[in-house]
Short mmCIF file of C-alpha atoms in Angstrom, two decimals:
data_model
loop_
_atom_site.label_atom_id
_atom_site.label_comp_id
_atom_site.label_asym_id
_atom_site.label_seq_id
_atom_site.Cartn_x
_atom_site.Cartn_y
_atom_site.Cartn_z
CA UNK N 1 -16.19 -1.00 27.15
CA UNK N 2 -14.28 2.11 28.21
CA UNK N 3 -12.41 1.90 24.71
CA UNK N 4 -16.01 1.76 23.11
CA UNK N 5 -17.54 4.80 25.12
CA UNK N 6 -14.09 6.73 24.21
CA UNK N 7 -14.91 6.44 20.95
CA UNK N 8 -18.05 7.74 20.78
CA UNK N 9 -16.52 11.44 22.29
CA UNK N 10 -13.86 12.02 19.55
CA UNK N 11 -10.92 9.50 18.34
CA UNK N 12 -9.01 7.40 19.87
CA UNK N 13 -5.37 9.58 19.78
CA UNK N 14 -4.55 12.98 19.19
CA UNK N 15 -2.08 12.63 17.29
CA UNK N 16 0.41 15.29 18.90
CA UNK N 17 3.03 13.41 19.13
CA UNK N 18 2.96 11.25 15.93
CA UNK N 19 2.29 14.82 13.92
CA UNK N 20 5.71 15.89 15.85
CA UNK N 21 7.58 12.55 15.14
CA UNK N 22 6.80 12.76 11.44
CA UNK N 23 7.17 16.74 11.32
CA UNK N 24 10.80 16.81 12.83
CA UNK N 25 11.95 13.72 10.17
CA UNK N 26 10.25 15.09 7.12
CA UNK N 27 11.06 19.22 8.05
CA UNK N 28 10.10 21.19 4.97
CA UNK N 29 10.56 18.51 2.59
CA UNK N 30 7.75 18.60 -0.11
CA UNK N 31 6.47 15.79 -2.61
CA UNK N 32 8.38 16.53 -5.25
CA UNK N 33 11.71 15.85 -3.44
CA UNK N 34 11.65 12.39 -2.88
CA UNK N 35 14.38 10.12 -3.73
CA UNK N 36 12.22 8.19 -5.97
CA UNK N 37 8.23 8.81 -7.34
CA UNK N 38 5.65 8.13 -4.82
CA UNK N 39 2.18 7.81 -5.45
CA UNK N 40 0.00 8.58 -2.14
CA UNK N 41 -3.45 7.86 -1.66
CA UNK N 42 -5.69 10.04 0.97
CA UNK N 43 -9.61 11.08 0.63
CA UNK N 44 -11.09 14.19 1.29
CA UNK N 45 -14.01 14.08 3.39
CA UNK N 46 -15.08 17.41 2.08
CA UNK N 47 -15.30 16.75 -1.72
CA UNK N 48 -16.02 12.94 -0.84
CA UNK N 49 -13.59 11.97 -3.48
CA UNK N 50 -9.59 10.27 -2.75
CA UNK N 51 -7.23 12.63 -3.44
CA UNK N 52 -3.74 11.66 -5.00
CA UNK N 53 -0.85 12.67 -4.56
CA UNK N 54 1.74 11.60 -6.76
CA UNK N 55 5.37 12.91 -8.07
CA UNK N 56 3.85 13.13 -11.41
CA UNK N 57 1.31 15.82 -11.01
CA UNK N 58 4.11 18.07 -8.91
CA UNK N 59 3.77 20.28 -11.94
CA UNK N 60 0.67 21.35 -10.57
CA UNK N 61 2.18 23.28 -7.59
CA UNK N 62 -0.85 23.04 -5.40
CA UNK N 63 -0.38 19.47 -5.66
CA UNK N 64 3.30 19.84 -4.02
CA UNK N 65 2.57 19.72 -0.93
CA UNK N 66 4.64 19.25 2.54
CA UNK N 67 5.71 15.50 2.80
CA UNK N 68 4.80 15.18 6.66
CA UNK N 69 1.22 17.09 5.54
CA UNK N 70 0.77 14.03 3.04
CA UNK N 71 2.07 11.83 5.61
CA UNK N 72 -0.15 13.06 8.54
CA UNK N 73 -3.67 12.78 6.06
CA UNK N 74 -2.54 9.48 4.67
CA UNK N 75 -2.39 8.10 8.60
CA UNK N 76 -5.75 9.16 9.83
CA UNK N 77 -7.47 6.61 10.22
CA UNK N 78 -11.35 7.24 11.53
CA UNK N 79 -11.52 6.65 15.00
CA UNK N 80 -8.07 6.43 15.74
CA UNK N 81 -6.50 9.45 14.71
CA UNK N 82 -8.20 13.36 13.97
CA UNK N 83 -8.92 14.46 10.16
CA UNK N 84 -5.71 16.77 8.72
CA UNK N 85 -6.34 19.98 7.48
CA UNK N 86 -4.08 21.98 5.61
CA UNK N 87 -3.79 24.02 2.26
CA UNK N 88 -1.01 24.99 -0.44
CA UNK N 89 -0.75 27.77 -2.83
CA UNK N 90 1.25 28.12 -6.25
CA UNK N 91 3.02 30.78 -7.93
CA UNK N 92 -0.32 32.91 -8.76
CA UNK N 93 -1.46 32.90 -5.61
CA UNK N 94 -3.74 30.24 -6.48
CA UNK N 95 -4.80 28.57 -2.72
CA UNK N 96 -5.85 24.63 -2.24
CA UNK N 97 -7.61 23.45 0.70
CA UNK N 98 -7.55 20.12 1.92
CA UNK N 99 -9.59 18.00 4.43
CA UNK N 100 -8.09 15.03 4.63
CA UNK N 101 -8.09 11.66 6.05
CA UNK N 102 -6.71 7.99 5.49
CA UNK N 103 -6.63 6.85 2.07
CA UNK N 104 -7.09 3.13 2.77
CA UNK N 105 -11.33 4.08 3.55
CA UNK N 106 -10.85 4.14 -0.43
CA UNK N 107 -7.74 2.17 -1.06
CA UNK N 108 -6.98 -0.17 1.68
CA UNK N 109 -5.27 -2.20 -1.07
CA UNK N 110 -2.89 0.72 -3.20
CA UNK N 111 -1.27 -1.70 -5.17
CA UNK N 112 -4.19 -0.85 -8.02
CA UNK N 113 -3.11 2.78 -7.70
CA UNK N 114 0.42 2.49 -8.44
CA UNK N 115 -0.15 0.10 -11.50
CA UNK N 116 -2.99 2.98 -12.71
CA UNK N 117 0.27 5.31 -12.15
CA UNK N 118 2.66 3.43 -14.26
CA UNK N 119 -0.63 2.96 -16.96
CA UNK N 120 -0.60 6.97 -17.07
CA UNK N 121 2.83 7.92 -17.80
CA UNK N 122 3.05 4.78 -20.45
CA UNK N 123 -0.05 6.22 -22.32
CA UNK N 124 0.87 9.98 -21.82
CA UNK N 125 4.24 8.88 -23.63
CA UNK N 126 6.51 9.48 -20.46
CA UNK N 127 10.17 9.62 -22.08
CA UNK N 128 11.32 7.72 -18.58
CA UNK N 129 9.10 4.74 -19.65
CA UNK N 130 9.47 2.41 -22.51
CA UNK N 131 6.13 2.43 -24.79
CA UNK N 132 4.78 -0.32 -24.38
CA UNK N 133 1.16 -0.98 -24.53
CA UNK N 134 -0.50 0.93 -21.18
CA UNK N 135 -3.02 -2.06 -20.17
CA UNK N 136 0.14 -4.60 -21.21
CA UNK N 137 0.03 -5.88 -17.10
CA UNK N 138 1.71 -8.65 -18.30
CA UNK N 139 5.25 -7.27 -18.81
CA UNK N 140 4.71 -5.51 -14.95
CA UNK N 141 6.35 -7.37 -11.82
CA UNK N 142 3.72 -6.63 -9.15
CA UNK N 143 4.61 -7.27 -4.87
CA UNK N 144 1.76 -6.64 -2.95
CA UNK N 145 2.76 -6.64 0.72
CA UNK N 146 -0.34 -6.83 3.22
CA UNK N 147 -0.16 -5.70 6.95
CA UNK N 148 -2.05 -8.52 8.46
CA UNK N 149 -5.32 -9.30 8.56
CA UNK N 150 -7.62 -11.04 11.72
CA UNK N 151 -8.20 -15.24 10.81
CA UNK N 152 -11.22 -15.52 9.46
CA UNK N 153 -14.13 -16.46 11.59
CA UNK N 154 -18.15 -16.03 10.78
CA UNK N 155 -19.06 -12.98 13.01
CA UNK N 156 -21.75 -12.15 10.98
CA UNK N 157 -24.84 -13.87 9.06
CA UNK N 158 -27.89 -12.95 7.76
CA UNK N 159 -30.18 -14.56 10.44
CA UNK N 160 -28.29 -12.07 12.83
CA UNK N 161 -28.06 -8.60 10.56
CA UNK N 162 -31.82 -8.62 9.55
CA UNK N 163 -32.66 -6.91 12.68
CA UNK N 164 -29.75 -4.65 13.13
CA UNK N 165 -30.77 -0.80 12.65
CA UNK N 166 -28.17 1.97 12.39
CA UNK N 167 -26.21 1.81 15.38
CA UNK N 168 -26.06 -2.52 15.18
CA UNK N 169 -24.20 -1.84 11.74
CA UNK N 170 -21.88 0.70 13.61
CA UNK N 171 -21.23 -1.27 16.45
CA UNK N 172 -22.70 -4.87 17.93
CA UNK N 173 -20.80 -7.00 20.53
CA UNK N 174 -17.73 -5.15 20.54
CA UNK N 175 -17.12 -5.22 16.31
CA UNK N 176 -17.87 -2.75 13.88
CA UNK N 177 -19.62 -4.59 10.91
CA UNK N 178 -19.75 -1.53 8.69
CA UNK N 179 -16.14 -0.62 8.80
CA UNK N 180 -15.38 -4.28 9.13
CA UNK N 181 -17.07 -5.18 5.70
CA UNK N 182 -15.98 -2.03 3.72
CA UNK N 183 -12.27 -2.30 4.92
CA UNK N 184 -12.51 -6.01 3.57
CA UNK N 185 -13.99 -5.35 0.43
CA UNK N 186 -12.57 -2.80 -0.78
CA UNK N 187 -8.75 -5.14 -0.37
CA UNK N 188 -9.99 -7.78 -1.58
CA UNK N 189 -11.34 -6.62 -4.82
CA UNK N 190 -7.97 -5.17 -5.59
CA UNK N 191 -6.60 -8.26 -4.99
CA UNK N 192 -8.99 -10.04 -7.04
CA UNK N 193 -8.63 -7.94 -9.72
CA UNK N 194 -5.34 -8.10 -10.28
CA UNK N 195 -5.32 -11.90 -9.51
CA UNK N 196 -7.49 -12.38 -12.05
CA UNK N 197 -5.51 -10.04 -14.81
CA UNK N 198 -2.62 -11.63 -14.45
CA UNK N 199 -3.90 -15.25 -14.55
CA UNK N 200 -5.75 -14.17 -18.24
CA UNK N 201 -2.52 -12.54 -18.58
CA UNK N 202 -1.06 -16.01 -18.15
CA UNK N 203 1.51 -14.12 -15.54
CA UNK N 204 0.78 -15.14 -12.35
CA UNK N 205 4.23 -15.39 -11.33
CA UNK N 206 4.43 -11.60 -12.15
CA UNK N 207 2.24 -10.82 -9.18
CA UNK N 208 3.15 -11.67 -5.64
CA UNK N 209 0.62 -11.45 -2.94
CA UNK N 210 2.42 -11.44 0.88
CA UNK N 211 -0.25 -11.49 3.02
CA UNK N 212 -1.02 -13.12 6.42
CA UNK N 213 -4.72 -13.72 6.99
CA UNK N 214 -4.53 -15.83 10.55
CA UNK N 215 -3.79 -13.00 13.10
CA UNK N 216 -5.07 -13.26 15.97
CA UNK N 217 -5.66 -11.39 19.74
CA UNK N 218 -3.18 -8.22 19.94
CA UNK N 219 -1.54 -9.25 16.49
CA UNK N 220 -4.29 -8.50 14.52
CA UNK N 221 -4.70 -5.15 16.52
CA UNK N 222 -4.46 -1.63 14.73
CA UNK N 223 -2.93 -0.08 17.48
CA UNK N 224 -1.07 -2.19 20.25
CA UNK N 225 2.59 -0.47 20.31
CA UNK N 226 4.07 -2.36 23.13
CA UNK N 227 7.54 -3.75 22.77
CA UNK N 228 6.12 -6.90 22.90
CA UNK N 229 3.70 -7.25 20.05
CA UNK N 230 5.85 -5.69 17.46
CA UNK N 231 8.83 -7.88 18.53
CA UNK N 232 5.86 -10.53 17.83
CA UNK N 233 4.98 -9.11 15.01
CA UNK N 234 8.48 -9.27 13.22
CA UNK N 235 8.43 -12.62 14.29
CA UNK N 236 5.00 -13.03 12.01
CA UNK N 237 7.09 -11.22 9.34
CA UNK N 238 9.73 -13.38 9.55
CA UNK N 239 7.71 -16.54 9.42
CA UNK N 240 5.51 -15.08 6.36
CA UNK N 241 9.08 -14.81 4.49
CA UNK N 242 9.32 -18.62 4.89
CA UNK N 243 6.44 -19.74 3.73
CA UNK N 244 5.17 -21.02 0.49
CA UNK N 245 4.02 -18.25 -1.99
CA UNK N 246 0.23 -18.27 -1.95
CA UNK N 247 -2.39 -16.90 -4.75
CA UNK N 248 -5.98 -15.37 -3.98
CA UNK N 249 -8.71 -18.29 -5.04
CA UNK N 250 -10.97 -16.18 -7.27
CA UNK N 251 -13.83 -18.40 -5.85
CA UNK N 252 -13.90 -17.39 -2.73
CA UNK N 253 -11.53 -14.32 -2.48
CA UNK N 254 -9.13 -16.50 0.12
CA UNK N 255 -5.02 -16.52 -0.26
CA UNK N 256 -4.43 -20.38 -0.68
CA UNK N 257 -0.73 -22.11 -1.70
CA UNK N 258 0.12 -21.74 -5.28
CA UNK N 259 0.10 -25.06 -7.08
CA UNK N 260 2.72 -24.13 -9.63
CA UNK N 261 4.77 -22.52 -7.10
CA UNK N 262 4.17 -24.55 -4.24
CA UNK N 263 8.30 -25.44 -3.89
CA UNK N 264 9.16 -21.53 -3.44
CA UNK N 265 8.71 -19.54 -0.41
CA UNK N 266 7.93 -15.92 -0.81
CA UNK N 267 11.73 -15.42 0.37
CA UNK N 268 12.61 -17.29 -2.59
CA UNK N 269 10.35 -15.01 -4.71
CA UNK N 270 11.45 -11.75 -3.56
CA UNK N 271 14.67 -12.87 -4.65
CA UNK N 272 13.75 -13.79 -8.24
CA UNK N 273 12.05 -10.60 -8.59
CA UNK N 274 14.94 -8.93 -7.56
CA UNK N 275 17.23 -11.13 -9.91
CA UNK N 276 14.93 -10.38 -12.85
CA UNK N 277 16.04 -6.43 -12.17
CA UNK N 278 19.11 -7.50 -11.94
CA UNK N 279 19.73 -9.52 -14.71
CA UNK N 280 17.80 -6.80 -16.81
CA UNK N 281 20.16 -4.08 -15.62
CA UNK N 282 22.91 -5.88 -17.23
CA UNK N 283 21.46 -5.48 -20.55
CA UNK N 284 24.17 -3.50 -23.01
CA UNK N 285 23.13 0.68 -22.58
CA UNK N 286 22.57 0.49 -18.33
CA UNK N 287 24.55 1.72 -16.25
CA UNK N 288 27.38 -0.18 -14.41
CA UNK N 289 25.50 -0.69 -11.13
CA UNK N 290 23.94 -3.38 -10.65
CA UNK N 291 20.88 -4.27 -8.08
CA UNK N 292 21.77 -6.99 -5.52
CA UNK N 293 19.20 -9.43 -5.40
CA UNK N 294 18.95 -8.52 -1.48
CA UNK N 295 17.51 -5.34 -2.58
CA UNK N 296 13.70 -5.87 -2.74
CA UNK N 297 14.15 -7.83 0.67
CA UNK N 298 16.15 -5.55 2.53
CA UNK N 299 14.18 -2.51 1.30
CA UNK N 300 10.49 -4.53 2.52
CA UNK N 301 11.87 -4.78 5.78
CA UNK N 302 12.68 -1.18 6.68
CA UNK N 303 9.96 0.01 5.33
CA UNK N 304 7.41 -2.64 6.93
CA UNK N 305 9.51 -2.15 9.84
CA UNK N 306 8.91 1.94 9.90
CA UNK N 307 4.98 1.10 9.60
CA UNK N 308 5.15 -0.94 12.44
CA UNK N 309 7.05 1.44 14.59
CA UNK N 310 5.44 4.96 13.81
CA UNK N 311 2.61 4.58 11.27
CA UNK N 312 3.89 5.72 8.51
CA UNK N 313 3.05 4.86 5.30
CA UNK N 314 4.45 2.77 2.86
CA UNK N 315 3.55 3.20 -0.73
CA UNK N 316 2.73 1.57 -3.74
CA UNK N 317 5.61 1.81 -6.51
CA UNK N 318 7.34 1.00 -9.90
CA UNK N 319 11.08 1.09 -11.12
CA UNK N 320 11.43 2.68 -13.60
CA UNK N 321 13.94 1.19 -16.19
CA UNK N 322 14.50 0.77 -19.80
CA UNK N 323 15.57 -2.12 -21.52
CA UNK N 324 14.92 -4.20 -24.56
CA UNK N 325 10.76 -4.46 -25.26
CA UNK N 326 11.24 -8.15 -25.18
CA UNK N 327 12.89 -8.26 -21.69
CA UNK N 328 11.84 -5.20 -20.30
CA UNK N 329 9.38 -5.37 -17.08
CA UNK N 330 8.13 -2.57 -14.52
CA UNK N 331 7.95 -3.57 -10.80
CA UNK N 332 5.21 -2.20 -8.71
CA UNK N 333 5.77 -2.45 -4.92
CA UNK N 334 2.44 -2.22 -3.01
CA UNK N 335 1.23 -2.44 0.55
CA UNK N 336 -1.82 -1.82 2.37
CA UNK N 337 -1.40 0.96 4.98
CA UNK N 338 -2.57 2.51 2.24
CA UNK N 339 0.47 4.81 0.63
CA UNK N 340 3.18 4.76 -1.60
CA UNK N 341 7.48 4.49 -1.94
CA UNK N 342 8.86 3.77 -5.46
CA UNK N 343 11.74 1.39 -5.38
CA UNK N 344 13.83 1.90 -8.40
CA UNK N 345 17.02 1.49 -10.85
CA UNK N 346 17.96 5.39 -11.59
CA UNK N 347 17.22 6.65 -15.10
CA UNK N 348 19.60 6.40 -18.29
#
């Protein structure tokens, strides 16, 4: 009840600390100096629009902005952490303002971002990607890596929200059906979206979903940092890794086991994802290196292990990599705290 009162005053955290944490790792690092494209999704509460930030519109200087600024907006989440504020300025002088807070209140679910990304640069004849068609999802590998989600129980019905005025739909009982219901929807359509795409596309096994919907208590908790609950939670993460590989059910928006993959576990297709880069970077014209087929695995753990930790982001991406048309494939690496980290072979 406390929590609930606290709430009502201002958010949750301050966000000192974290704004230090990710300030002193980041320094004066800006967006176009990342190892590999990013594509970063936050919403200015100002304009009422999301605002993007991506490494292919650093051209635009006022666009370039401070990594731990982009990191900061991307993290503040309403009621848990203050609204970022903070402007850039190019070489005329030219000043940007920004008001800025989480990007998952309009893409919870990124992973439709990053393919929109890859889309861009394919239609605006991007000399780093091969031309293929821009819509062609069907030669994209896509992993979509959720962050948990509460097991689904009926909270809410009809009978019950008929009555409910403004502050019912805030808060009833504890829950916040507003947030509750937008936060849902707006994941799930991306999922089912893409779901559906690559089933026309007759390339389901292009798109992997990792997502554990059966949380419960403390797990399924936004904000419980005890030692505790994360080492439960990479117990979660290690479980999810050994379990079958499971598709959304377009019926009723639910991830159920695959039937044509219902012999691999999502270990198993991390791996062949990671063995289709590799196998393609072998083609005649790459370079020697080759990607170990540990590399998608090893690189989901960090990361999901830095979100865990301190909040930050991880982001939706693509490898960029050419090939032969027939063979060649994009992967797009997605998760929902709402951000973006490419995850690439380097360019020829």
């Amino acid at each position: 009840m406390m929590r609930i009162f606290r709430s009502m005053s201002g958010p949750f955290y301050d966000g000192k600390h974290l704004h230090e944490v990710v300030r002193e790792k980041l320094g004066s690092i800006r967006l176009h100096q990342t190892l590999t494209n990013v594509v970063i999704p936050t919403f200015d509460i100002k304009w009422l629009q999301p605002t993007i930030f991506s490494s292919y519109e650093v051209k635009n200087k006022t666009m370039d902005a401070l990594l731990s600024d982009i990191c900061i907006s991307t993290t503040a989440a309403p009621t848990y952490l203050p609204a970022h504020y903070f402007r850039t300025e190019d070489c005329q002088g030219n000043i940007k303002e920004f008001n800025l807070i989480d990007g998952g209140v309009a893409a919870n679910n990124p992973a439709l971002i990053a393919i929109g990304e890859v889309s861009k640069q394919i239609f605006k004849q991007n000399p780093d990607f091969f031309p293929i068609k821009p819509m062609d999802y069907g030669r994209f590998l896509v992993i979509s890596l959720g962050t948990g989600s509460s097991k689904f129980e009926v909270n809410y019905n009809s009978q019950k929200a008929k009555s409910w005025g403004v502050l019912d739909w805030l808060l009833v009982g504890g829950s916040t059906p507003l947030v509750d219901i937008f936060t849902q929807a707006s994941a799930d359509m991306v999922d089912i979206h893409i779901a559906a795409v690559f089933k026309v596309l007759h390339s389901e096994q292009n798109y992997l979903r990792i997502q554990d919907d059966t949380l419960q208590g403390t797990l399924a908790s936004l904000d419980v940092a005890t030692r505790d609950n994360l080492e439960k939670l990479a117990n979660v993460g290690e479980m999810l890794l050994n379990k079958p590989v499971s598709r959304t059910n377009l019926e009723t928006g639910h991830m159920v086991p695959a039937c044509n993959d219902s012999e691999m576990t999502n270990k198993e297709a991390l791996r062949r994802f990671a063995k289709l880069l590799s196998d393609e970077k072998r083609i005649p014209g790459h370079r020697n290196e080759v990607l170990s087929v540990d590399c998608i695995s090893v690189a989901i753990d960090a990361y999901t292990r830095v979100v865990n930790l301190c909040q930050l982001p991880l982001y939706g991406i693509h490898s960029a990599t050419r090939a032969d048309p027939l063979y060649w494939m994009r992967v797009i690496l997605a998760s929902d705290c709402g951000a973006a980290i490419e995850m690439g072979i380097p360019q020829l």
